[in-house]
Amino acid sequence: MHLITCPWCGPRDEAEFAYRGDATVARPAADAGIDAFYDYVYTRANPRGWHTEWWHHAAGCHQFVKVVRHTLTHAIAATGKPTDTLPVPAE
Amino acid sequence: MTRMHRRPAMRARTGGHIDRDTTLTFRFDGRELTGHPGDTLASALLAHGVRIVGRSFKYHRPRGIYTAGPEEPNALAGIGTGARRTPNTKMTAAELYQGMVAESQNRWPSLRFDALAVNSALARFLPAGFYYKTFMWPASFWEKVYEPAIRRAAGLGRAATEPDPDHYEAAHAHCDVLVVGAGAAGLAAARAAGESGARVILAEQDFLLGGGLLADPVHEGWRREMTAALEALGNVVRMPRTTVFGYYEQNMLGAIERVADHLPEPPPHTARQRYWTIRAREVVLATGADERLIAFPGNDRPGVMLAGAARAYANRFGVLAGRRAVLFTNNDAAYATVEALAAAGADRVTVVDTRPLGPAAAAARTRGVEVLPGHEVVGAHGGRGLYSVEARARGGDGGFQIDADLLCVSGGYNPAIHLASQSRTPLAWDSGIAAFVPGTAAGQRSAGAARGRFGIAAAARDGMEAGGAAAAAAGFARRPAFELPAGGADPDLTVAPFWEVTARGKSFVDLQHDVTTADIRLAHREGYEHIEHAKRYTTHGMATDQGKTGGLVGAAVLAEARGLPVEAVGMPTFRPYVTPITWGAVAGHHIRREFAPIRRTQLHDWHVRRGAEFLEAGLWLRPAFYPRPGEAPWDAILREGAAVRRSVGICDVSTLGKIDLQGADAAFFLDRLYMNTFSTLAVGRARYGLMLREDGMVFDDGTTTRLADDHFFITTTTANAGRVMEHMEFHAQTVWPELDVQFTSVTDQWAAMSVAGPNARRTLAKVVAGLDLDNAAFPFMGVADATLAGCPVRVFRISFSGELAFEVATPAGYAAIVWEAILEAGREFAIEPYGVEALGLLRIEKGHVAGAELNGQTTAADVGLERMAKKKGDFVGKALAGRPGLTDPARPRLVGVRAVAPDQQIRPGAHLLEAGSDRSLGWLASVTKSVEPGGWIGLALLSGGAARHGQRLQASFPLHGESVEVEICSPHFVDPENARVRA
């Protein structure tokens, strides 16, 4: 079970969070077209390695936390607020 | 216990960690036997000379006690009676208690005579992968013939069938240093960390602290001193009977504390077991090592056991496992067993050593022990017990018999790396001990035998260093100072790898699953070369002992077949659980009514008093209907629905999700979230809204009210309240963080009740103050604050039923007062409370869609709401709702359905077919008996939609063999002009 540091609440158990997927995809502009939205909704890289993702502190402060997590080792390199830019370690 | 009991034949007069002053009686397969506090079931049985304790899984071969710990493959018992009978309990770890009732497993009809032992003679027809090969054809035979037969023949114990009478707790713990294992290394690590001031937890699966020290009388003084010192340290929590079973991310470990398994039943108000979740800054794994077997023909015979186990029975339990012993070894450490057996009164011990004569062998010879260097064991003979061991010069022909009733085997030791491996710590091959050893990882180190530092003194020194280092890493720097064990030289634990004796006969590498060296080779020949494939094909290492004694031996046999070194073949991935745990402990208190929380509305007690039948809606309990005495459900539902259509009814709708939204950009935010527009909504007005997911499907619907320019009150469906909240949070926080919006759930803060029917206004007008309910002053979709029976209320003129209706919301604490006041006011109109069933009936008659239609697979156009979409501006789901697949005119569209014979029941889920066709054109989503027009009606999604109005189709429900003729119609059965709601 991950120990995730919520920027508002501090280190909290994974059980308090809900996973909300890839945090690197950005919602396209309204007129970007179906293909751009298709990619936004469906197309994912599924990387083996570091991944920046959303974790919703659903049983806590209800804030979305940005988490840089290693999908193989489950190590967490950084967490931050949604507007933060988090450094992603080299593999 | 007043009776005098004779000392069992194999019990020594003195020595060990048992209390001979107290005698415990227990039953094994109906036979009454005795033991002492400190015994395990296995040690007590061995004291009585019990040899066969079970039959093997596949061949039903007789099996004896093989180890002295939780790594045991053979000695499994069902312990306890009735609802407390626990199957597959390892006798070697089961602490004896007065009155224990134990039964051997996997034998029929009895241990001494097993009818299925014929499998052994049929072994050539039961090779590796036999499930996959033999029972594949014909497919229908699997369920009816093969599986029941295999289950009866091969079962590992039977679970109790009654509900578990015990309860289980969950607990969390945090510490600076967690030490797993309380052998020499663990005791030293815990003390070193504890004396530095760190908060330490020391978890030990055994009921005594000491690990290997318990079988080592030389260091007993040091063990006592260490346990006393730990007891004196207030910051060290010692947890015996606690198995750490899993190592998860960021130093979270799971453990089971067996609180009361050593008692006949748990004391009152005491859990049987406790499931611990431990978060540790630093972890020291002092899990020791498991001795490994050697594969040779007959190595599963009762009377064969691991050398360390024979030593533990002698030294810890004062039990002699055999009088005429042979020791088969490839290492010096096993020679300690010779001394232990001699001290416990063995007549003689013969050593068969695979190596040339070495120092340990020479020293044994000087003490008069017969040693056969450069020899190997090629057979163990006997039926229900061992009577001779066959040996020969290594690789030679022929052989000779050694009269023996005990054969002790040692193929070396494997560090117990299960937890380290689970945590993804890298493993390295140590050729000196021919085993994998763990490295270190962030926040974790292994110590002692767990990383190949064998011997008491070496392990203690390593543990002290690891404990000090762990404490320092956690921020505690004080230097510990205590004596390390003195006396007794550590044995040389380097081994000459020796896995298998090549000779005719069954040589087992997995005793619990009956996997032989031949099975491993067969798997290799058939292409299952990878260790993970060979494991699954042969089931090697997949039994409840997880291959702790033979896992590496099987890997070595596979490596030899592949022509590779063992380390290149490796071990299968280790996963939780290190040893099996009880399901009850995993479930804890989350069973029956405590499986999930229950949400009740403020009016719940009233509903109960009124005799409501309840149904679960998500976590909520909602009144389904309120039957009168003797009234059938449908009669009650139709009565309630008719009250609304003809006069007035009241319904508790407090479960709807409610969200209070404020901020300068609130209206803009709603325009983005909903497919229709809210920025044009006037203050004091409500509007129905439809929310899509980004993929273009309908997500949720509800009514949103504008309370001020920058203040909205949103309602959601009961089922989606949490998901809508999360959807809003995601978009506000991550997609458009620049918007000035704040919102919070107020679902529990407001109670809400719908007052519906032609007499709704007359009813409310009697009790509402401060608000003119007249149609001109308070039109459809109006919202205003008022008071009712002195309580503040907010009145919404909205309708789900299609009748003139008002929704009255009040701060939750006033709910009962407001509800009772409305009922009193409505008495002259024969007001009826109505439940969820009538609510559904009314909305189906009106053609309002709900969860059955908005099921996540329907678009706005599918349910006839496409005209709500705004033409200008972005909203979630807009782009993908335009996908060709979602705009296909052939998609099923919302229609009404009416049974041609009104009394004929139709069912949700029924498919709509043309007569004589088996092609589904759509399906029924919701059905009800109706007040208007009467008879069975429903809402359906039907290809062709409105173009089929007036057609007759078959509503087919093959599971019930039903096909009902229905007529397709408009979904608006009631007041299609929408006049009533505006009246």
Short mmCIF file of C-alpha atoms in Angstrom, two decimals, chain B residues 483-646:
data_model
loop_
_atom_site.label_atom_id
_atom_site.label_comp_id
_atom_site.label_asym_id
_atom_site.label_seq_id
_atom_site.Cartn_x
_atom_site.Cartn_y
_atom_site.Cartn_z
CA GLU B 483 27.25 -8.52 25.22
CA LEU B 484 27.10 -10.78 22.24
CA PRO B 485 26.83 -14.51 22.83
CA ALA B 486 29.99 -16.23 23.97
CA GLY B 487 30.93 -19.88 23.82
CA GLY B 488 30.20 -22.39 21.10
CA ALA B 489 31.94 -21.90 17.80
CA ASP B 490 29.80 -21.08 14.79
CA PRO B 491 29.79 -23.91 12.28
CA ASP B 492 31.11 -23.47 8.80
CA LEU B 493 27.96 -23.21 6.68
CA THR B 494 29.49 -23.41 3.27
CA VAL B 495 28.05 -26.32 1.36
CA ALA B 496 28.95 -28.38 -1.62
CA PRO B 497 25.68 -28.03 -3.54
CA PHE B 498 23.93 -31.37 -3.56
CA TRP B 499 20.36 -31.47 -4.77
CA GLU B 500 19.51 -34.92 -5.89
CA VAL B 501 20.56 -38.55 -5.73
CA THR B 502 20.11 -40.15 -9.12
CA ALA B 503 18.49 -43.51 -8.51
CA ARG B 504 15.31 -45.34 -9.37
CA GLY B 505 12.18 -44.38 -7.45
CA LYS B 506 10.15 -41.38 -6.55
CA SER B 507 12.28 -38.49 -5.31
CA PHE B 508 10.14 -35.67 -4.07
CA VAL B 509 10.93 -31.97 -4.37
CA ASP B 510 7.48 -30.86 -3.15
CA LEU B 511 6.08 -33.16 -0.53
CA GLN B 512 2.78 -31.35 -0.09
CA HIS B 513 1.86 -31.41 -3.77
CA ASP B 514 3.59 -34.70 -4.52
CA VAL B 515 5.92 -33.24 -7.14
CA THR B 516 8.90 -35.43 -8.02
CA THR B 517 12.13 -34.79 -9.85
CA ALA B 518 10.61 -36.79 -12.74
CA ASP B 519 7.70 -34.33 -12.90
CA ILE B 520 10.11 -31.39 -13.18
CA ARG B 521 11.99 -33.13 -16.00
CA LEU B 522 8.73 -33.96 -17.75
CA ALA B 523 7.71 -30.31 -17.60
CA HIS B 524 11.04 -29.39 -19.14
CA ARG B 525 10.68 -31.97 -21.90
CA GLU B 526 7.22 -30.68 -22.72
CA GLY B 527 8.47 -27.14 -23.10
CA TYR B 528 7.73 -25.67 -19.69
CA GLU B 529 11.29 -24.46 -19.26
CA HIS B 530 10.80 -21.19 -17.48
CA ILE B 531 10.66 -21.60 -13.73
CA GLU B 532 7.30 -19.83 -13.62
CA HIS B 533 5.89 -22.20 -16.24
CA ALA B 534 7.38 -25.32 -14.69
CA LYS B 535 5.97 -24.26 -11.34
CA ARG B 536 2.44 -23.95 -12.68
CA TYR B 537 2.62 -27.07 -14.81
CA THR B 538 3.84 -29.26 -11.97
CA THR B 539 2.29 -27.21 -9.10
CA HIS B 540 5.74 -27.28 -7.53
CA GLY B 541 5.88 -24.81 -4.65
CA MET B 542 2.21 -23.91 -4.93
CA ALA B 543 0.97 -25.71 -1.84
CA THR B 544 0.34 -24.15 1.55
CA ASP B 545 4.02 -24.45 2.48
CA GLN B 546 5.01 -22.48 -0.64
CA GLY B 547 7.90 -24.84 -1.31
CA LYS B 548 10.01 -23.63 1.59
CA THR B 549 11.84 -26.94 1.98
CA GLY B 550 12.09 -28.09 -1.64
CA GLY B 551 11.57 -25.04 -3.82
CA LEU B 552 15.20 -24.43 -4.63
CA VAL B 553 15.80 -28.17 -5.08
CA GLY B 554 13.14 -28.25 -7.80
CA ALA B 555 14.72 -25.21 -9.43
CA ALA B 556 18.08 -27.01 -9.36
CA VAL B 557 16.61 -30.09 -11.05
CA LEU B 558 15.12 -27.85 -13.73
CA ALA B 559 18.47 -26.05 -14.09
CA GLU B 560 20.28 -29.34 -14.58
CA ALA B 561 17.76 -30.35 -17.26
CA ARG B 562 18.28 -27.04 -19.02
CA GLY B 563 22.05 -27.20 -18.64
CA LEU B 564 22.15 -23.96 -16.72
CA PRO B 565 23.38 -23.00 -13.26
CA VAL B 566 20.61 -22.74 -10.63
CA GLU B 567 21.08 -19.02 -10.25
CA ALA B 568 20.31 -18.55 -13.95
CA VAL B 569 17.03 -20.41 -13.58
CA GLY B 570 16.12 -18.58 -10.40
CA MET B 571 13.10 -18.89 -8.16
CA PRO B 572 9.49 -18.04 -8.94
CA THR B 573 8.32 -14.67 -7.69
CA PHE B 574 7.47 -14.65 -4.01
CA ARG B 575 4.14 -13.09 -3.19
CA PRO B 576 2.08 -12.63 -0.07
CA TYR B 577 1.23 -14.57 1.96
CA VAL B 578 4.42 -16.02 3.38
CA THR B 579 2.31 -18.49 5.33
CA PRO B 580 -1.44 -18.99 4.93
CA ILE B 581 -3.72 -16.82 6.99
CA THR B 582 -7.35 -17.14 7.97
CA TRP B 583 -10.00 -15.51 5.79
CA GLY B 584 -11.77 -14.36 8.92
CA ALA B 585 -8.80 -12.19 9.78
CA VAL B 586 -8.81 -10.59 6.35
CA ALA B 587 -12.53 -9.86 6.57
CA GLY B 588 -12.32 -8.64 10.17
CA HIS B 589 -15.49 -6.88 11.14
CA HIS B 590 -16.50 -6.20 7.55
CA ILE B 591 -19.05 -8.99 7.48
CA ARG B 592 -22.82 -9.25 7.43
CA ARG B 593 -24.43 -5.94 8.38
CA GLU B 594 -21.01 -4.37 8.87
CA PHE B 595 -19.85 -5.22 5.35
CA ALA B 596 -20.75 -1.69 4.27
CA PRO B 597 -22.07 1.32 6.14
CA ILE B 598 -25.80 2.00 6.03
CA ARG B 599 -27.14 5.50 5.37
CA ARG B 600 -30.53 6.36 6.80
CA THR B 601 -32.48 9.53 6.16
CA GLN B 602 -33.66 11.81 8.95
CA LEU B 603 -37.11 10.35 8.50
CA HIS B 604 -36.04 6.72 8.78
CA ASP B 605 -37.68 6.11 12.15
CA TRP B 606 -40.96 7.45 10.84
CA HIS B 607 -40.78 5.09 7.88
CA VAL B 608 -40.13 2.18 10.23
CA ARG B 609 -43.08 3.12 12.45
CA ARG B 610 -45.26 3.35 9.37
CA GLY B 611 -44.33 -0.23 8.46
CA ALA B 612 -42.31 0.55 5.36
CA GLU B 613 -40.59 -2.17 3.40
CA PHE B 614 -37.09 -0.91 2.67
CA LEU B 615 -34.79 -1.36 -0.27
CA GLU B 616 -31.11 -0.54 -0.62
CA ALA B 617 -30.17 2.26 -2.98
CA GLY B 618 -26.39 2.41 -2.90
CA LEU B 619 -25.65 2.67 0.81
CA TRP B 620 -29.06 4.18 1.52
CA LEU B 621 -32.04 2.43 2.95
CA ARG B 622 -35.13 3.89 1.30
CA PRO B 623 -38.80 3.04 1.88
CA ALA B 624 -39.97 0.93 -1.06
CA PHE B 625 -43.66 1.10 -0.11
CA TYR B 626 -45.81 1.22 3.00
CA PRO B 627 -48.05 -1.85 3.01
CA ARG B 628 -51.16 -1.85 5.15
CA PRO B 629 -51.74 -5.00 7.20
CA GLY B 630 -52.32 -7.86 4.81
CA GLU B 631 -51.82 -5.72 1.74
CA ALA B 632 -49.89 -7.24 -1.17
CA PRO B 633 -46.89 -5.23 -2.43
CA TRP B 634 -48.38 -4.29 -5.78
CA ASP B 635 -51.64 -3.26 -4.13
CA ALA B 636 -49.70 -0.91 -1.85
CA ILE B 637 -47.64 0.53 -4.70
CA LEU B 638 -50.69 1.14 -6.89
CA ARG B 639 -52.57 2.68 -3.95
CA GLU B 640 -49.69 5.07 -3.30
CA GLY B 641 -49.34 5.95 -6.98
CA ALA B 642 -53.07 6.52 -7.32
CA ALA B 643 -53.04 8.88 -4.32
CA VAL B 644 -50.56 11.09 -6.17
CA ARG B 645 -52.47 10.98 -9.45
CA ARG B 646 -55.84 11.69 -7.80
#
